[in-house]
Amino acid sequence: MKRILFVAGEGLPYIKSGGLADVVGSLPSALVKIGYEVNVVLPLYKSIIEKHLPRFKLVGTFNLDVAQMHYPVRVFSETKEDITYFFIEHQGFFERDTLYGHGDDGERFAFFSHAVLRMMYEFNDFYDIIHAHDWHTGMIPILGKTIYSSLSKKFSRIKYVYTIHNLAFQGNFSAELLSSHLGLPYYFYENGELQFYNGISYMKAGILFSEKVTTVSNTYAHEILTEAYGENMQHVLRSREHDLWGIVNGIDMNENNPATDPLLPYPYDLNDMSGKLKNKMALQEQLGLRVAPDVCLVGMVSRLSWQKGVNLIIDKMRDIMGLDIQLVVLGTGEAQYEYDLHQSELAYRRRMVFYGGYSNEIAHKIY
């Protein structure tokens, strides 16, 4: 049986800021059903600790000593539906109110990448395939093929798949991280493999050093090869064009089935839709909106960034709220957008709600 390890910066059912978490939450289950052994490793974020830590098992501890990093590492785990989820602890790096957007993100995910690979070595727990996701884990393939393959030949047998969920976020940092936190020789910058303009790119590393590169649809796989959508990474992607695959993200029909969803107070299906209106009214009441069965309730669950068009909604908020509708926005992201949405909520009390953060329960009710 092939063993696959998913490595990501977020993943359901534990933590989410965007669509990456949905894929990491659903694809492992689909792979298990067709006969693969799949595990997942995530950072142990503050919100995971607050909600889930009492259930977790302490797997073990080890010391991570690489470059200028000298940290004790604790690894926790929980098994759900034949998938074991591992969590890498670092209080200073991960116990924060937000997942990304910090000035030391390069250092944080250099640590995470090293800790994942070191965990495999220390616990003698190796995989056939490591599936890395987005820039946060883009350095794992090159670290596995260089530093860690010198520790154990078992690393040399691992194949790497790298998935691009959002090309706009590339993990571009100073080249100083090569020596200070990644422990990689500077020639990877000088020969151009990691160089991206005046620094290094974690995403570029993932693209170049993985056996296969995937993205979230066949259309997107073609678009990102162009000047219009390539986000300055199109030339790198073209060099891997024959190993680039588009695989369509799909909906988890078990997780999102209104007939069986335990998070909905009133189940419904095609034969009896009455529960849909009841759920709408329950959500209105829960969020402090005016309970009005005939008013159109518009919902948005999204990362709050320019790429999602949040600025278009904010710019036209007065026109939107001039209609006879109610609006619910759930998500986190850029500070200015969060502030603007909070202000809109104050301006349109009982008609507009901004739920800053992520709640799986509220998200299901909005969907």
Coordinates of C-alpha atoms in Angstrom, one line a residue:
M1 CA 0.0 0.0 0.0
K2 CA 1.4 3.4 -1.0
R3 CA 1.8 5.9 1.8
I4 CA 1.1 9.6 1.2
L5 CA 1.8 12.5 3.5
F6 CA -0.1 15.7 3.0
V7 CA 1.8 18.8 4.3
A8 CA 0.0 22.1 4.4
G9 CA -0.3 25.4 6.2
E10 CA -4.0 24.7 7.0
G11 CA -6.6 22.0 6.6
L12 CA -10.1 21.0 7.7
P13 CA -11.5 19.9 10.0
Y14 CA -9.0 21.9 12.2
I15 CA -8.2 25.2 10.6
K16 CA -9.2 27.2 7.6
S17 CA -8.6 30.6 5.9
G18 CA -9.3 29.6 2.3
G19 CA -9.9 26.9 -0.2
L20 CA -6.6 25.2 0.5
A21 CA -8.1 23.9 3.8
D22 CA -11.0 22.3 1.9
V23 CA -8.8 20.3 -0.3
V24 CA -6.5 19.2 2.5
G25 CA -9.7 18.2 4.4
S26 CA -11.4 16.2 1.7
L27 CA -8.8 14.7 -0.7
P28 CA -7.1 12.5 1.9
S29 CA -10.4 10.8 2.6
A30 CA -11.0 10.2 -1.1
L31 CA -7.5 8.6 -1.5
V32 CA -8.1 6.4 1.6
K33 CA -11.3 5.0 0.0
I34 CA -9.3 3.8 -3.1
G35 CA -6.7 2.1 -1.1
Y36 CA -3.9 4.5 -0.1
E37 CA -2.7 5.2 3.4
V38 CA -2.8 9.0 3.9
N39 CA -1.7 11.1 6.8
V40 CA -1.7 14.9 7.2
V41 CA 0.7 17.3 9.0
L42 CA -0.2 20.8 10.0
P43 CA 1.2 23.6 12.3
L44 CA -0.2 23.6 15.8
Y45 CA -1.9 26.9 15.7
K46 CA -3.4 28.8 18.6
S47 CA -7.0 28.2 17.6
I48 CA -6.3 24.4 17.2
I49 CA -4.9 24.3 20.7
E50 CA -8.0 26.1 22.1
K51 CA -10.5 23.8 20.4
H52 CA -8.8 20.4 20.0
L53 CA -5.6 19.9 22.1
P54 CA -7.2 18.0 25.0
R55 CA -8.0 15.2 22.6
F56 CA -4.6 15.0 21.0
K57 CA -1.9 12.4 21.8
L58 CA 1.8 13.5 22.3
V59 CA 3.6 11.4 19.7
G60 CA 7.2 12.4 20.7
T61 CA 9.8 15.2 21.0
F62 CA 13.1 15.9 19.3
N63 CA 15.5 18.7 18.8
L64 CA 15.7 20.6 15.5
D65 CA 19.2 22.0 15.0
V66 CA 19.8 23.4 11.5
A67 CA 21.5 26.6 10.4
Q68 CA 20.5 29.2 13.1
M69 CA 17.5 27.3 14.3
H70 CA 17.8 25.4 17.6
Y71 CA 14.4 24.4 18.9
P72 CA 12.8 21.6 20.8
V73 CA 9.9 20.2 18.8
R74 CA 6.8 18.4 20.1
V75 CA 4.5 16.5 17.8
F76 CA 0.9 15.7 18.6
S77 CA -1.6 13.6 16.7
E78 CA -5.2 12.5 16.3
T79 CA -6.6 9.8 14.1
K80 CA -10.0 10.3 12.4
E81 CA -11.6 8.0 9.9
D82 CA -8.3 6.1 9.1
I83 CA -6.3 9.4 8.7
T84 CA -3.7 10.4 11.3
Y85 CA -3.2 14.2 11.6
F86 CA 0.1 15.3 13.0
F87 CA 0.6 18.8 14.5
I88 CA 4.0 20.5 14.8
E89 CA 4.3 22.7 17.9
H90 CA 6.2 26.0 18.1
Q91 CA 4.7 28.5 20.5
G92 CA 6.5 31.5 19.2
F93 CA 5.8 30.8 15.5
F94 CA 2.3 29.4 15.5
E95 CA 0.4 30.5 18.6
R96 CA -0.8 33.7 17.1
D97 CA -4.2 35.1 16.3
T98 CA -3.8 34.9 12.5
L99 CA -2.2 32.2 10.3
Y100 CA -0.2 34.3 7.8
G101 CA 0.9 37.8 6.9
H102 CA 3.6 38.1 9.6
G103 CA 7.0 39.6 9.0
D104 CA 8.7 36.3 9.9
D105 CA 6.6 34.0 7.7
G106 CA 9.7 32.9 5.9
E107 CA 11.3 31.8 9.2
R108 CA 8.1 30.2 10.4
F109 CA 7.6 28.0 7.4
A110 CA 11.3 27.2 7.1
F111 CA 11.0 25.8 10.6
F112 CA 7.8 23.9 9.7
S113 CA 9.3 22.3 6.6
H114 CA 12.4 21.2 8.5
A115 CA 10.3 19.9 11.4
V116 CA 8.2 17.8 9.1
L117 CA 11.2 16.1 7.5
R118 CA 13.0 15.7 10.8
M119 CA 9.9 14.2 12.3
M120 CA 10.0 11.4 9.6
Y121 CA 13.7 10.8 10.4
E122 CA 13.4 10.8 14.2
F123 CA 10.3 8.5 14.2
N124 CA 11.5 6.4 11.3
D125 CA 8.2 7.0 9.6
F126 CA 8.7 7.4 5.9
Y127 CA 6.3 7.9 2.9
D128 CA 6.3 7.0 -0.7
I129 CA 4.8 10.4 -1.7
I130 CA 4.9 13.8 0.0
H131 CA 2.1 16.1 -1.2
A132 CA 3.1 19.7 -0.5
H133 CA 0.6 22.6 -0.8
D134 CA 1.2 26.2 -1.7
W135 CA 4.2 28.4 -0.8
H136 CA 4.2 27.4 2.9
T137 CA 5.6 24.0 2.1
G138 CA 7.4 24.7 -1.2
M139 CA 10.8 24.2 0.3
I140 CA 10.1 20.6 1.4
P141 CA 11.1 18.9 -1.9
I142 CA 14.5 20.6 -2.1
L143 CA 15.2 20.1 1.6
G144 CA 14.3 16.4 1.3
K145 CA 16.5 15.9 -1.7
T146 CA 19.5 17.6 -0.3
I147 CA 19.9 17.9 3.5
Y148 CA 17.7 15.0 4.5
S149 CA 18.7 12.5 1.8
S150 CA 22.2 12.7 3.3
L151 CA 20.8 11.6 6.6
S152 CA 18.9 8.6 5.3
K153 CA 18.6 6.9 1.9
K154 CA 14.9 6.5 2.6
F155 CA 14.5 10.2 1.7
S156 CA 15.9 9.5 -1.7
R157 CA 13.0 7.2 -2.5
I158 CA 10.3 9.8 -1.8
K159 CA 8.5 11.4 -4.7
Y160 CA 7.1 14.9 -4.3
V161 CA 3.8 16.4 -5.6
Y162 CA 3.4 20.1 -5.3
T163 CA -0.1 21.8 -5.6
I164 CA -0.6 25.5 -6.4
H165 CA -3.8 26.7 -4.9
N166 CA -3.1 30.4 -5.3
L167 CA -0.3 31.6 -7.6
A168 CA -0.4 35.1 -6.3
F169 CA 1.0 34.2 -2.9
Q170 CA 4.5 32.9 -3.6
G171 CA 6.4 33.0 -0.4
N172 CA 9.0 35.5 -1.6
F173 CA 11.7 36.3 0.9
S174 CA 15.2 37.5 1.4
A175 CA 18.0 35.2 0.2
E176 CA 19.5 35.5 3.6
L177 CA 17.1 32.8 4.7
L178 CA 19.1 30.3 2.7
S179 CA 21.9 30.3 5.3
S180 CA 20.0 31.5 8.4
H181 CA 17.0 29.2 8.5
L182 CA 17.0 26.8 5.5
G183 CA 20.5 25.6 5.8
L184 CA 20.9 25.5 2.0
P185 CA 24.1 26.6 0.1
Y186 CA 24.0 29.9 -1.6
Y187 CA 24.7 28.4 -5.0
F188 CA 21.0 27.6 -5.3
Y189 CA 20.6 31.3 -5.5
E190 CA 23.5 31.9 -7.7
N191 CA 22.5 29.3 -10.2
G192 CA 19.0 30.7 -10.4
E193 CA 17.1 27.7 -9.2
L194 CA 15.7 29.5 -6.1
Q195 CA 16.4 33.1 -7.1
F196 CA 13.3 35.1 -7.8
Y197 CA 14.1 38.7 -8.6
N198 CA 16.2 40.0 -5.7
G199 CA 15.3 37.2 -3.3
I200 CA 14.1 33.6 -3.1
S201 CA 10.7 32.0 -3.7
Y202 CA 9.4 29.1 -1.7
M203 CA 6.8 28.5 -4.5
K204 CA 9.5 28.4 -7.2
A205 CA 11.3 25.8 -5.2
G206 CA 8.2 23.7 -5.0
I207 CA 7.6 23.9 -8.7
L208 CA 11.2 23.1 -9.7
F209 CA 12.0 20.3 -7.3
S210 CA 8.8 18.3 -7.3
E211 CA 8.2 15.4 -9.6
K212 CA 4.8 16.6 -10.5
V213 CA 3.0 20.0 -10.1
T214 CA -0.8 20.3 -9.9
T215 CA -3.3 23.1 -9.7
V216 CA -7.0 23.4 -9.0
S217 CA -8.3 23.1 -12.6
N218 CA -7.2 22.3 -16.1
T219 CA -8.2 25.8 -17.1
Y220 CA -6.1 27.4 -14.4
A221 CA -3.2 25.1 -15.4
H222 CA -3.2 26.7 -18.8
E223 CA -3.9 30.2 -17.7
I224 CA -0.9 30.4 -15.3
L225 CA 1.4 29.8 -18.2
T226 CA 0.5 33.1 -19.7
E227 CA 1.7 36.6 -19.1
A228 CA -1.8 37.7 -18.1
Y229 CA -2.2 35.2 -15.3
G230 CA 1.3 33.9 -14.6
E231 CA 2.0 36.4 -11.7
N232 CA 5.6 36.6 -13.0
M233 CA 6.0 32.9 -12.4
Q234 CA 4.9 31.9 -15.9
H235 CA 8.5 31.3 -17.2
V236 CA 9.2 28.9 -14.3
L237 CA 5.9 27.1 -14.9
R238 CA 6.6 26.7 -18.6
S239 CA 9.8 24.9 -17.8
R240 CA 7.7 22.3 -16.0
E241 CA 4.8 22.4 -18.5
H242 CA 4.9 18.7 -19.2
D243 CA 4.7 17.8 -15.5
L244 CA 1.9 20.4 -14.8
W245 CA -1.6 19.0 -14.3
G246 CA -4.9 20.6 -13.6
I247 CA -7.1 18.6 -11.3
V248 CA -10.6 20.1 -10.6
N249 CA -11.4 20.7 -7.0
G250 CA -14.7 19.0 -6.1
I251 CA -17.3 19.3 -3.4
D252 CA -17.4 16.8 -0.6
M253 CA -20.9 15.5 -1.0
N254 CA -20.9 13.8 2.4
E255 CA -19.7 16.9 4.2
N256 CA -22.1 19.2 2.4
N257 CA -25.2 17.2 2.2
P258 CA -28.1 19.2 3.7
A259 CA -30.1 16.0 4.3
T260 CA -27.5 14.7 6.8
D261 CA -25.4 17.7 7.8
P262 CA -25.3 17.7 11.7
L263 CA -24.6 21.4 11.7
L264 CA -27.9 22.3 10.1
P265 CA -30.8 22.5 12.6
Y266 CA -33.3 21.5 9.9
P267 CA -32.3 18.9 7.4
Y268 CA -33.8 19.0 3.9
D269 CA -33.6 17.4 0.5
L270 CA -35.1 17.6 -3.0
N271 CA -38.2 15.9 -1.9
D272 CA -38.8 18.3 1.0
M273 CA -37.2 21.7 0.8
S274 CA -39.1 23.2 3.8
G275 CA -36.0 22.9 6.0
K276 CA -34.1 25.4 3.8
L277 CA -36.3 28.4 4.8
K278 CA -36.2 27.3 8.5
N279 CA -32.4 27.2 8.3
K280 CA -32.3 30.7 6.8
M281 CA -34.5 32.1 9.6
A282 CA -32.4 30.3 12.2
L283 CA -29.3 31.9 10.8
Q284 CA -30.9 35.3 10.8
E285 CA -31.8 34.9 14.4
Q286 CA -28.4 33.5 15.4
L287 CA -26.5 36.4 13.7
G288 CA -28.7 39.2 15.0
L289 CA -30.3 39.9 11.6
R290 CA -34.0 40.8 11.3
V291 CA -35.9 37.5 11.0
A292 CA -37.6 38.0 7.6
P293 CA -38.5 34.9 5.5
D294 CA -39.1 36.9 2.4
V295 CA -35.9 39.0 2.4
C296 CA -33.1 37.7 0.1
L297 CA -30.1 36.7 2.4
V298 CA -26.8 36.9 0.5
G299 CA -23.9 35.0 2.0
M300 CA -20.1 35.1 1.3
V301 CA -17.5 32.8 2.8
S302 CA -14.0 33.9 1.5
R303 CA -10.5 34.9 2.3
L304 CA -10.6 38.7 2.3
S305 CA -8.1 39.7 -0.4
W306 CA -8.1 41.8 -3.5
Q307 CA -7.9 38.6 -5.5
K308 CA -11.4 37.6 -4.3
G309 CA -12.9 41.0 -5.3
V310 CA -13.7 42.0 -1.8
N311 CA -12.8 45.6 -2.7
L312 CA -15.5 45.6 -5.3
I313 CA -18.1 44.7 -2.6
I314 CA -16.8 47.3 -0.2
D315 CA -16.7 50.0 -2.9
K316 CA -20.3 49.3 -3.8
M317 CA -21.6 48.6 -0.3
R318 CA -24.0 51.6 -0.3
D319 CA -25.6 50.5 -3.5
I320 CA -25.8 46.8 -2.4
M321 CA -27.4 47.7 0.9
G322 CA -29.8 50.0 -1.0
L323 CA -31.5 46.9 -2.2
D324 CA -33.9 45.0 0.0
I325 CA -31.4 42.3 1.0
Q326 CA -29.4 41.1 4.0
L327 CA -25.7 40.4 3.7
V328 CA -23.4 38.0 5.7
V329 CA -19.7 37.9 5.1
L330 CA -17.5 35.3 6.9
G331 CA -13.7 35.3 6.6
T332 CA -10.4 36.8 7.5
G333 CA -7.7 38.5 5.5
E334 CA -6.2 41.9 4.8
A335 CA -6.6 44.2 7.8
Q336 CA -8.1 47.1 5.7
Y337 CA -10.9 44.9 4.4
E338 CA -11.7 43.6 7.8
Y339 CA -11.9 47.1 9.1
D340 CA -14.1 48.3 6.2
L341 CA -16.5 45.3 6.7
H342 CA -16.7 46.0 10.5
Q343 CA -17.6 49.6 9.6
S344 CA -20.3 48.4 7.2
E345 CA -21.8 46.2 9.9
L346 CA -22.1 49.1 12.2
A347 CA -23.7 51.2 9.4
Y348 CA -26.3 48.6 8.5
R349 CA -27.2 47.0 11.8
R350 CA -29.6 44.0 11.6
R351 CA -29.1 44.0 7.8
M352 CA -25.4 43.2 7.4
V353 CA -23.1 41.0 9.5
F354 CA -19.4 40.5 9.2
Y355 CA -18.1 37.4 11.0
G356 CA -14.4 37.9 11.3
G357 CA -12.6 34.6 11.6
Y358 CA -13.7 31.1 10.6
S359 CA -16.5 29.0 11.9
N360 CA -17.3 25.7 10.2
E361 CA -20.7 25.8 11.7
I362 CA -21.6 29.3 10.4
A363 CA -20.0 28.4 7.0
H364 CA -22.2 25.4 6.6
K365 CA -25.3 27.4 7.5
I366 CA -24.4 30.1 4.9
Y367 CA -23.8 27.4 2.2

